[in-house]
Coordinates of C-alpha atoms and ligand atoms in Angstrom, one line a residue:
X79 CA -3.2 11.0 -27.8
X80 CA -3.7 11.5 -31.5
X81 CA -1.0 9.9 -33.6
X82 CA 0.2 13.3 -35.0
X83 CA 0.6 14.8 -31.5
X84 CA 3.4 14.5 -29.1
X85 CA 1.7 16.2 -26.2
X86 CA -0.8 14.6 -23.8
X87 CA -3.2 17.4 -22.7
X88 CA -4.2 18.0 -19.1
X89 CA -3.3 16.0 -16.1
X90 CA -2.4 12.4 -16.4
X91 CA -4.9 10.0 -14.7
X92 CA -2.4 8.0 -12.7
X93 CA -4.7 5.2 -11.7
X94 CA -2.0 2.7 -10.8
X95 CA -2.1 1.4 -7.3
X96 CA 1.0 3.3 -6.4
X97 CA 3.0 5.4 -6.9
X98 CA 0.0 7.8 -6.5
X99 CA -0.4 11.3 -7.7
X100 CA 1.6 13.8 -5.6
X101 CA -0.3 16.6 -4.0
X102 CA 1.1 20.0 -5.1
X103 CA 1.7 20.8 -1.5
X104 CA 4.0 17.8 -1.1
X105 CA 5.8 18.7 -4.3
X106 CA 6.4 22.2 -3.1
X107 CA 7.6 21.0 0.3
X108 CA 10.2 19.0 -1.5
X109 CA 11.2 21.9 -3.8
X110 CA 13.4 23.5 -1.2
X111 CA 17.2 23.9 -0.7
X112 CA 19.0 20.9 0.7
X113 CA 19.8 21.3 4.3
X114 CA 22.8 19.9 6.3
X115 CA 21.7 16.5 7.5
X116 CA 24.0 16.8 10.5
X117 CA 22.7 20.3 11.4
X118 CA 20.1 21.7 13.8
X119 CA 17.4 22.3 11.2
X120 CA 17.6 18.7 10.1
X121 CA 17.1 17.4 13.6
X122 CA 13.9 19.4 13.8
X123 CA 12.7 17.9 10.5
X124 CA 13.7 14.4 11.6
X125 CA 11.8 14.8 14.8
X126 CA 8.6 15.9 12.9
X127 CA 8.9 12.8 10.7
X128 CA 9.9 10.3 13.4
X129 CA 7.2 11.5 15.7
X130 CA 4.6 12.0 13.0
X131 CA 5.0 8.6 11.4
X132 CA 4.1 6.9 14.7
X133 CA 0.6 8.5 14.5
X134 CA 0.1 6.9 11.1
X135 CA 1.1 3.4 12.2
X136 CA -0.7 4.0 15.5
X137 CA 2.3 2.9 17.6
X138 CA 4.2 4.4 20.5
X139 CA 7.3 2.4 19.6
X140 CA 9.9 3.7 17.1
X141 CA 9.4 3.5 13.4
X142 CA 12.5 3.0 11.2
X143 CA 12.7 5.1 8.1
X144 CA 14.7 3.6 5.2
X145 CA 15.9 5.2 1.9
X146 CA 14.6 2.3 -0.1
X147 CA 11.4 1.0 -1.7
X148 CA 9.0 -1.3 0.1
X149 CA 11.1 -4.3 -0.9
X150 CA 14.0 -3.0 1.2
X151 CA 11.7 -2.7 4.3
X152 CA 10.6 -6.4 3.7
X153 CA 14.2 -7.4 3.8
X154 CA 14.9 -5.3 6.9
X155 CA 12.0 -7.0 8.7
X156 CA 13.4 -10.4 8.0
X157 CA 17.1 -9.9 8.5
X158 CA 16.6 -8.0 11.8
X159 CA 14.5 -10.6 13.5
X160 CA 15.3 -14.1 12.0
X161 CA 18.2 -16.6 11.7
X162 CA 19.1 -18.9 8.9
X163 CA 16.7 -21.9 8.7
X164 CA 13.9 -20.2 10.6
X165 CA 10.5 -21.0 9.3
X166 CA 8.2 -18.3 7.9
X167 CA 4.5 -18.9 7.4
X168 CA 3.3 -16.9 4.4
X169 CA 0.0 -16.8 2.5
X170 CA -0.2 -16.7 -1.3
X171 CA -2.6 -13.7 -1.8
X172 CA -1.0 -12.5 -5.0
X173 CA 2.1 -11.0 -6.6
X174 CA 3.7 -9.3 -3.6
X175 CA 3.2 -12.3 -1.3
X176 CA 4.9 -14.4 -3.9
X177 CA 7.9 -12.0 -4.2
X178 CA 8.2 -11.9 -0.4
X179 CA 8.3 -15.6 -0.2
X180 CA 11.1 -15.8 -2.9
X181 CA 13.1 -13.2 -0.9
X182 CA 12.7 -15.3 2.3
X183 CA 14.1 -18.3 0.4
X184 CA 17.0 -16.3 -0.9
X185 CA 17.9 -15.2 2.6
X186 CA 18.1 -18.8 3.7
X187 CA 14.8 -18.9 5.6
X188 CA 12.3 -21.7 5.1
X189 CA 9.0 -20.3 4.0
X190 CA 5.8 -22.4 4.3
X191 CA 3.5 -21.0 1.7
X192 CA -0.3 -21.4 2.2
X193 CA -1.3 -21.6 -1.5
X194 CA -4.1 -19.4 -2.9
X195 CA -5.6 -18.5 -6.2
X196 CA -4.8 -14.8 -6.2
X197 CA -8.5 -14.0 -5.8
X198 CA -8.9 -13.9 -2.0
X199 CA -7.0 -12.6 1.0
X200 CA -5.3 -14.3 3.9
X201 CA -7.8 -16.8 5.4
X202 CA -7.5 -17.0 9.2
X203 CA -9.1 -20.4 9.1
X204 CA -6.4 -21.8 7.0
X205 CA -3.7 -20.2 9.2
X206 CA -5.6 -21.9 12.1
X207 CA -4.6 -25.2 10.7
X208 CA -1.0 -24.1 11.2
X209 CA -1.4 -22.2 14.4
X210 CA -4.7 -23.5 15.9
X211 CA -7.0 -20.6 16.6
X212 CA -8.0 -17.3 14.9
X213 CA -7.6 -14.5 14.7
X214 CA -3.9 -14.6 13.8
X215 CA -2.4 -12.8 16.7
X216 CA -4.5 -14.9 19.2
X217 CA -3.5 -18.0 17.4
X218 CA 0.1 -17.3 17.7
X219 CA -0.2 -16.4 21.4
X220 CA -2.5 -19.3 22.2
X221 CA -0.2 -21.7 20.7
X222 CA 2.5 -20.2 23.0
X223 CA 4.4 -19.8 19.7
X224 CA 7.5 -17.5 19.5
X225 CA 6.4 -16.5 16.0
X226 CA 6.5 -12.9 15.1
X227 CA 3.6 -11.4 13.2
X228 CA 4.7 -9.3 10.2
X229 CA 2.3 -7.3 8.1
X230 CA 2.9 -5.7 4.7
X231 CA 0.8 -2.5 4.7
X232 CA 2.5 -0.9 1.7
X233 CA -0.8 -0.7 -0.2
X234 CA -3.1 0.1 2.7
X235 CA -1.3 2.3 5.2
X236 CA -2.8 5.8 5.4
X237 CA -5.7 4.6 3.3
X238 CA -7.5 2.2 5.7
X239 CA -7.6 1.8 9.4
X240 CA -4.4 0.2 10.8
X241 CA -3.3 -0.1 14.4
X242 CA 0.2 -1.5 14.9
X243 CA 0.1 -1.6 18.7
X244 CA -3.5 -2.5 19.3
X245 CA -3.4 -5.3 16.9
X246 CA -0.2 -6.8 18.3
X247 CA 1.8 -6.7 15.2
X248 CA 5.5 -7.2 15.6
X249 CA 6.9 -5.7 12.4
X250 CA 4.7 -3.6 10.0
X251 CA 6.2 -2.8 6.7
X252 CA 5.1 0.4 5.0
X253 CA 6.0 2.4 1.9
X254 CA 5.9 6.1 0.9
X255 CA 4.4 5.9 -2.6
X256 CA 0.8 4.9 -1.9
X257 CA -1.4 6.3 0.9
X258 CA 1.4 8.6 2.0
X259 CA 1.3 10.4 -1.3
X260 CA 5.1 10.6 -1.7
X261 CA 7.4 9.6 -4.5
X262 CA 8.8 6.0 -4.3
X263 CA 12.0 5.6 -2.5
X264 CA 11.2 5.5 1.2
X265 CA 9.9 2.7 3.4
X266 CA 9.3 1.9 7.0
X267 CA 9.5 -0.8 9.7
X268 CA 7.2 -0.2 12.7
X269 CA 8.5 -2.6 15.5
X270 CA 7.1 -4.1 18.7
X271 CA 9.1 -4.8 21.9
X272 CA 9.0 -8.5 21.0
X273 CA 10.5 -7.7 17.6
X274 CA 13.2 -5.6 19.3
X275 CA 14.0 -8.5 21.6
X276 CA 14.1 -10.9 18.6
X277 CA 16.6 -8.6 16.9
X278 CA 19.0 -9.2 19.8
X279 CA 19.2 -12.9 19.0
X280 CA 18.7 -12.8 15.2
X281 CA 21.7 -14.1 13.3
X282 CA 21.0 -13.2 9.6
X283 CA 23.7 -10.8 8.4
X284 CA 22.7 -7.2 8.2
X285 CA 24.5 -3.9 7.9
X286 CA 22.5 -1.2 6.0
X287 CA 19.2 -2.6 7.4
X288 CA 20.3 -3.0 11.0
X289 CA 17.8 -1.4 13.4
X290 CA 20.2 -0.8 16.3
X291 CA 22.3 1.9 14.7
X292 CA 19.2 3.6 13.3
X293 CA 17.5 3.6 16.7
X294 CA 20.6 5.0 18.4
X295 CA 21.0 7.9 15.8
X296 CA 17.3 8.6 15.5
X297 CA 17.2 9.3 19.2
X298 CA 19.2 12.4 18.7
X299 CA 17.5 13.4 15.5
X300 CA 20.0 12.0 13.0
X301 CA 20.6 9.0 10.7
X302 CA 23.6 6.7 10.5
X303 CA 24.0 7.6 6.9
X304 CA 22.8 10.4 4.6
X305 CA 19.0 10.4 4.8
X306 CA 16.8 11.3 1.9
X307 CA 16.3 14.9 3.0
X308 CA 13.8 15.9 0.3
X309 CA 11.7 12.8 0.9
X310 CA 11.6 13.7 4.6
X311 CA 10.5 17.3 3.7
X312 CA 7.7 15.7 1.8
X313 CA 6.8 13.2 4.5
X314 CA 6.5 15.8 7.2
X315 CA 3.9 17.6 5.0
X316 CA 2.0 14.5 3.9
X317 CA 1.6 13.5 7.6
X318 CA 0.3 17.0 8.3
X319 CA -2.1 16.8 5.4
X320 CA -3.5 13.4 6.5
X321 CA -4.2 14.8 10.0
X322 CA -5.8 18.0 8.6
X323 CA -8.2 15.8 6.7
X324 CA -8.6 13.5 9.7
X325 CA -7.4 9.9 9.4
X326 CA -11.0 8.7 9.8
X327 CA -12.1 10.9 6.9
X328 CA -9.2 9.6 4.8
X329 CA -10.3 6.0 5.5
X330 CA -14.0 6.9 4.7
X331 CA -13.0 8.6 1.4
X332 CA -11.0 5.5 0.3
X333 CA -13.9 3.2 1.3
X334 CA -16.3 5.4 -0.7
X335 CA -14.1 5.6 -3.8
X336 CA -13.5 1.8 -3.7
X337 CA -17.2 1.0 -3.5
X338 CA -18.1 3.5 -6.2
X339 CA -15.5 1.9 -8.5
X340 CA -16.8 -1.6 -7.7
X341 CA -20.4 -0.4 -8.5
X342 CA -19.1 0.9 -11.9
X343 CA -17.5 -2.4 -12.7
X344 CA -20.6 -4.4 -11.8
X345 CA -22.8 -2.0 -13.9
X346 CA -20.5 -2.6 -16.8
X347 CA -21.2 -6.3 -16.4
X348 CA -17.5 -7.0 -15.8
X349 CA -16.1 -9.3 -13.1
X350 CA -14.1 -8.1 -10.1
X351 CA -11.0 -10.4 -9.7
X352 CA -11.4 -10.6 -5.9
X353 CA -14.0 -13.4 -5.3
X354 CA -15.0 -12.5 -1.8
X355 CA -16.3 -9.1 -0.6
X356 CA -14.6 -9.7 2.7
X357 CA -11.3 -9.3 1.0
X358 CA -12.1 -6.3 -1.2
X359 CA -9.3 -3.7 -1.2
X360 CA -10.1 -0.1 -0.3
X361 CA -7.2 1.0 -2.6
X362 CA -7.4 -1.0 -5.8
X363 CA -9.9 -2.9 -7.9
X364 CA -8.8 -5.5 -10.4
X365 CA -11.2 -6.0 -13.3
X366 CA -11.3 -9.2 -15.4
X367 CA -11.9 -8.7 -19.1
X368 CA -14.1 -11.1 -21.0
X369 CA -12.2 -14.1 -22.6
X370 CA -10.3 -13.2 -25.7
X371 CA -9.6 -9.6 -24.7
X372 CA -6.0 -8.7 -23.8
X373 CA -5.8 -6.4 -20.8
X374 CA -2.3 -5.1 -21.8
X375 CA -3.7 -4.0 -25.2
X376 CA -6.6 -2.3 -23.4
X377 CA -4.3 -0.5 -21.1
X378 CA -2.2 0.8 -24.0
X379 CA -5.3 1.9 -25.9
X380 CA -6.6 3.8 -22.8
X381 CA -3.3 5.5 -22.3
X382 CA -3.1 6.6 -25.9
X383 CA -6.7 7.8 -26.2
X384 CA -7.4 9.1 -22.7
X385 CA -4.1 9.7 -20.9
X386 CA -4.9 7.2 -18.2
X387 CA -2.7 4.5 -16.7
X388 CA -3.9 1.4 -14.9
X389 CA -2.1 -1.2 -12.8
X390 CA -0.7 -4.1 -14.8
X391 CA -1.6 -7.8 -14.3
X392 CA 0.6 -10.6 -12.9
X393 CA 0.6 -14.3 -12.2
X394 CA -2.0 -16.8 -13.2
X395 CA -4.3 -14.1 -14.5
X396 CA -1.6 -12.1 -16.3
X397 CA -3.0 -10.1 -19.3
X398 CA -6.6 -11.0 -18.3
X399 CA -7.2 -8.1 -15.9
X400 CA -6.3 -4.4 -15.3
X401 CA -6.3 -2.7 -12.0
X402 CA -8.0 0.6 -11.2
X403 CA -6.3 2.4 -8.3
X404 CA -8.3 4.6 -5.9
X405 CA -5.8 5.7 -3.4
X406 CA -3.8 8.7 -2.3
X407 CA -4.7 12.3 -3.1
X408 CA -7.8 11.4 -5.0
X409 CA -11.3 12.9 -4.6
X410 CA -14.8 12.0 -5.8
X411 CA -14.7 14.0 -9.0
X412 CA -11.2 12.7 -9.9
X413 CA -12.3 9.1 -9.5
X414 CA -15.5 9.7 -11.5
X415 CA -13.3 11.2 -14.2
X416 CA -11.1 8.1 -14.2
X417 CA -14.2 5.8 -14.4
X418 CA -15.6 7.9 -17.3
X419 CA -12.3 7.5 -19.1
X420 CA -12.5 3.8 -18.4
X421 CA -16.0 3.5 -19.8
X422 CA -15.0 5.4 -22.9
X423 CA -11.9 3.2 -23.3
X424 CA -14.0 0.1 -23.0
X425 CA -16.3 1.4 -25.8
X426 CA -13.3 2.4 -28.0
X427 CA -11.7 -1.0 -27.4
X428 CA -14.8 -2.8 -28.4
X429 CA -14.9 -4.7 -25.1
X430 CA -18.5 -6.0 -24.5
X431 CA -19.9 -4.1 -21.6
X432 CA -23.1 -2.3 -20.5
X433 CA -23.3 1.5 -20.2
X434 CA -24.1 3.2 -16.9
X435 CA -21.0 2.4 -14.8
X436 CA -20.2 6.0 -14.2
X437 CA -23.8 6.7 -13.3
X438 CA -23.8 3.9 -10.8
X439 CA -20.6 5.3 -9.2
X440 CA -22.0 8.8 -9.1
X441 CA -25.3 7.6 -7.5
X442 CA -23.4 5.8 -4.8
X443 CA -21.1 8.8 -4.1
X444 CA -24.2 11.1 -3.8
X445 CA -25.9 8.7 -1.5
X446 CA -22.8 8.3 0.6
X447 CA -22.5 12.1 1.0
X448 CA -26.2 12.7 1.7
X449 CA -26.1 9.8 4.3
X450 CA -23.2 11.6 5.9
X451 CA -25.0 15.0 5.8
X452 CA -28.1 13.5 7.4
X453 CA -26.1 11.8 10.1
X454 CA -24.3 15.1 10.9
X455 CA -27.6 17.0 11.1
X456 CA -29.2 14.5 13.5
Ligands
LIG228 C1 3.2 -1.6 -3.9 C2 3.5 -2.8 -3.0 C3 4.8 -3.2 -2.7 C4 5.9 -2.5 -3.5 O1 7.2 -2.7 -3.1 P1 8.3 -1.7 -3.8 O2 9.5 -2.3 -3.4 O3 8.0 -0.4 -3.2 O4 8.0 -1.7 -5.3 C5 5.0 -4.3 -1.9 N1 3.9 -4.8 -1.2 C6 2.7 -4.4 -1.4 C7 1.5 -5.1 -0.7 C8 2.4 -3.4 -2.3 O5 1.2 -3.0 -2.5

């Protein structure tokens, strides 16, 4: 924004990979009087949420809803199923994997960390060295191993296909502030029968996170302590919106915006941080800047000039990349606008790049839509 102005005009381009922009409909659903969380109206709301969230995780088992960010749901997953000294196999895919490992250590668990360079995903072949055969679930079963499979889907749930039951996951950790298009402050544990059984013998101390009390109270439509009523009002509506669009359409939209963004980055002649297309994220693209250019300075300049925020950088590549989010309530035109702002910001910052990224993104989006139209007509 100009230096002599204190107002940023228009909508902020919140291109961080969560929290994501809130749809007006979710905002309005939350802008309602507080209801009694022990009353009959609440029980109806809780039922909508507790039943609805199962369709998002694709599970017929209960899903626990916590008033906490994703980190709380990580802790819940660990303390409900494990005991001091238990070993946890983890893969160093990036920042969050590293934080989760540190948490496991703090809780008195023994993480075994398969190291990585932050530029690829979890490699089943490397896990095979530990657990014999891929894919991961099969490896665990084939080894006759009592291990539980836990998956952090905070940045992917409700943005790309995910099937808790079918894929044999024991605890799935989710968060509200990404694909679910809600404010931060709510997170989830979807749990398998095996995880429930493990909870019976788990010895790590737990109170707030304990699944058993939650499950008992949830059965009658209530929570053991004051639930985040307004977040639940929003959640009921966000689940409704996802189904109105159709989950498969939600996933296709995220895949399309992700590919359009990558095409823009390549057309600019810049490098995508992720080395292997197999591990590309449908929700965020990290862009490496040429040597000698500070990504934090670039983000600040883009924010000032074009009212756009990108995800920050961490770890071994800190200050060398910025992340463009493409998740949540984002459509084609919005993402193209974000890419146009980015192309302008690259120009303004004097970062060497080629023009035509926005055009490449638009060409891809048009082709994706006309392919879809043709397929529908056939
Ligand atoms: C965003 C994100 C988190 C965030 O955890 P919070 O406690 O909600 O900040 C954790 N894991 C992954 C994979 C994420 O993308």
